[in-house]
Amino acid sequence: MAAREQTPSDPERRTAFADLIRARRKALRLGLDAFAERAVDPVSGTRVTRGWIYRLETGENVESPDYEKLCALAAATELPLRTLQDAAGSQFHGRDPVEGGSPVSVAYVRKLDKLDPEQRDRLFAFIDTLVPPDADEDQ
């Protein structure tokens, strides 16, 4: 699925990733140049440029970062890769991370993405036999 293009005037604009990068850079007390110097994927050597970071932080259009760029930004921010993946998924693809569940339920939800639609339907039908769909409305 292609990343949804966003413009600064987009009313549905999501900024989770840009906000995370900006806040973390400031918390580390790094300017754009110093932050960009740290933004290198330790495995592939992929670098994230100062210009891309600036455009991201100021709300200009940028392409969704690929895995290597996310690894580079994880190195620069000193945050877990999963944190950056969740924020990027929210901002660029409209996918919200699972929040509020126990670590076990979050792990199972992440595994759902690996199932094909038929497997997912069978799993949901099985779960519905254990916990009927309206049972969660009582809580």
Short mmCIF file of C-alpha atoms in Angstrom, two decimals, residues 31-108:
data_model
loop_
_atom_site.label_atom_id
_atom_site.label_comp_id
_atom_site.label_asym_id
_atom_site.label_seq_id
_atom_site.Cartn_x
_atom_site.Cartn_y
_atom_site.Cartn_z
CA GLY A 31 20.75 20.51 16.48
CA LEU A 32 19.71 19.28 13.05
CA ASP A 33 23.31 18.85 11.87
CA ALA A 34 24.41 16.83 14.91
CA PHE A 35 21.24 14.74 14.80
CA ALA A 36 21.67 14.01 11.08
CA GLU A 37 25.28 12.94 11.70
CA ARG A 38 23.98 10.32 14.16
CA ALA A 39 21.22 9.13 11.79
CA VAL A 40 23.12 6.26 10.18
CA ASP A 41 21.88 2.67 9.99
CA PRO A 42 24.67 0.67 11.66
CA VAL A 43 24.11 -2.31 9.34
CA SER A 44 23.53 -0.84 5.87
CA GLY A 45 25.19 2.55 6.35
CA THR A 46 22.04 4.30 5.10
CA ARG A 47 21.97 7.94 6.18
CA VAL A 48 19.05 10.25 6.80
CA THR A 49 19.83 13.73 5.53
CA ARG A 50 19.48 16.96 7.44
CA GLY A 51 17.09 18.21 4.74
CA TRP A 52 14.75 15.22 5.11
CA ILE A 53 14.69 15.64 8.90
CA TYR A 54 14.03 19.39 8.54
CA ARG A 55 11.18 18.82 6.08
CA LEU A 56 9.69 16.15 8.34
CA GLU A 57 9.82 18.36 11.43
CA THR A 58 8.39 21.41 9.67
CA GLY A 59 5.45 19.55 8.15
CA GLU A 60 6.59 19.51 4.56
CA ASN A 61 5.88 16.47 2.41
CA VAL A 62 8.42 13.69 2.81
CA GLU A 63 8.42 10.11 1.63
CA SER A 64 7.67 7.45 4.20
CA PRO A 65 10.97 6.19 5.62
CA ASP A 66 12.02 2.69 4.61
CA TYR A 67 13.38 0.12 7.04
CA GLU A 68 17.00 1.32 6.74
CA LYS A 69 15.99 4.94 7.39
CA LEU A 70 13.99 3.84 10.41
CA CYS A 71 17.05 1.97 11.71
CA ALA A 72 19.16 5.08 11.16
CA LEU A 73 16.63 7.22 13.03
CA ALA A 74 16.46 4.64 15.83
CA ALA A 75 20.22 5.02 16.21
CA ALA A 76 19.95 8.82 16.25
CA THR A 77 17.04 8.94 18.71
CA GLU A 78 18.28 6.08 20.90
CA LEU A 79 14.74 4.67 20.81
CA PRO A 80 13.60 1.13 20.02
CA LEU A 81 12.94 0.51 16.34
CA ARG A 82 9.38 -0.63 17.18
CA THR A 83 8.60 2.83 18.62
CA LEU A 84 9.62 4.50 15.38
CA GLN A 85 7.78 1.91 13.27
CA ASP A 86 4.56 2.49 15.21
CA ALA A 87 4.79 6.28 14.87
CA ALA A 88 5.70 6.09 11.16
CA GLY A 89 2.86 3.64 10.54
CA SER A 90 0.46 6.07 12.16
CA GLN A 91 1.65 9.16 10.32
CA PHE A 92 2.32 7.75 6.86
CA HIS A 93 -0.10 4.83 6.59
CA GLY A 94 -2.92 5.67 9.00
CA ARG A 95 -2.22 2.56 11.10
CA ASP A 96 -2.44 3.07 14.82
CA PRO A 97 -0.35 0.94 17.14
CA VAL A 98 -2.13 -1.30 19.59
CA GLU A 99 -2.40 0.58 22.86
CA GLY A 100 -3.78 -0.18 26.26
CA GLY A 101 -3.61 -3.93 26.04
CA SER A 102 -1.47 -6.26 28.06
CA PRO A 103 1.89 -7.19 26.53
CA VAL A 104 0.44 -10.61 25.69
CA SER A 105 -2.58 -9.17 23.86
CA VAL A 106 -0.37 -6.71 21.95
CA ALA A 107 1.88 -9.59 20.86
CA TYR A 108 -1.12 -11.57 19.60
#
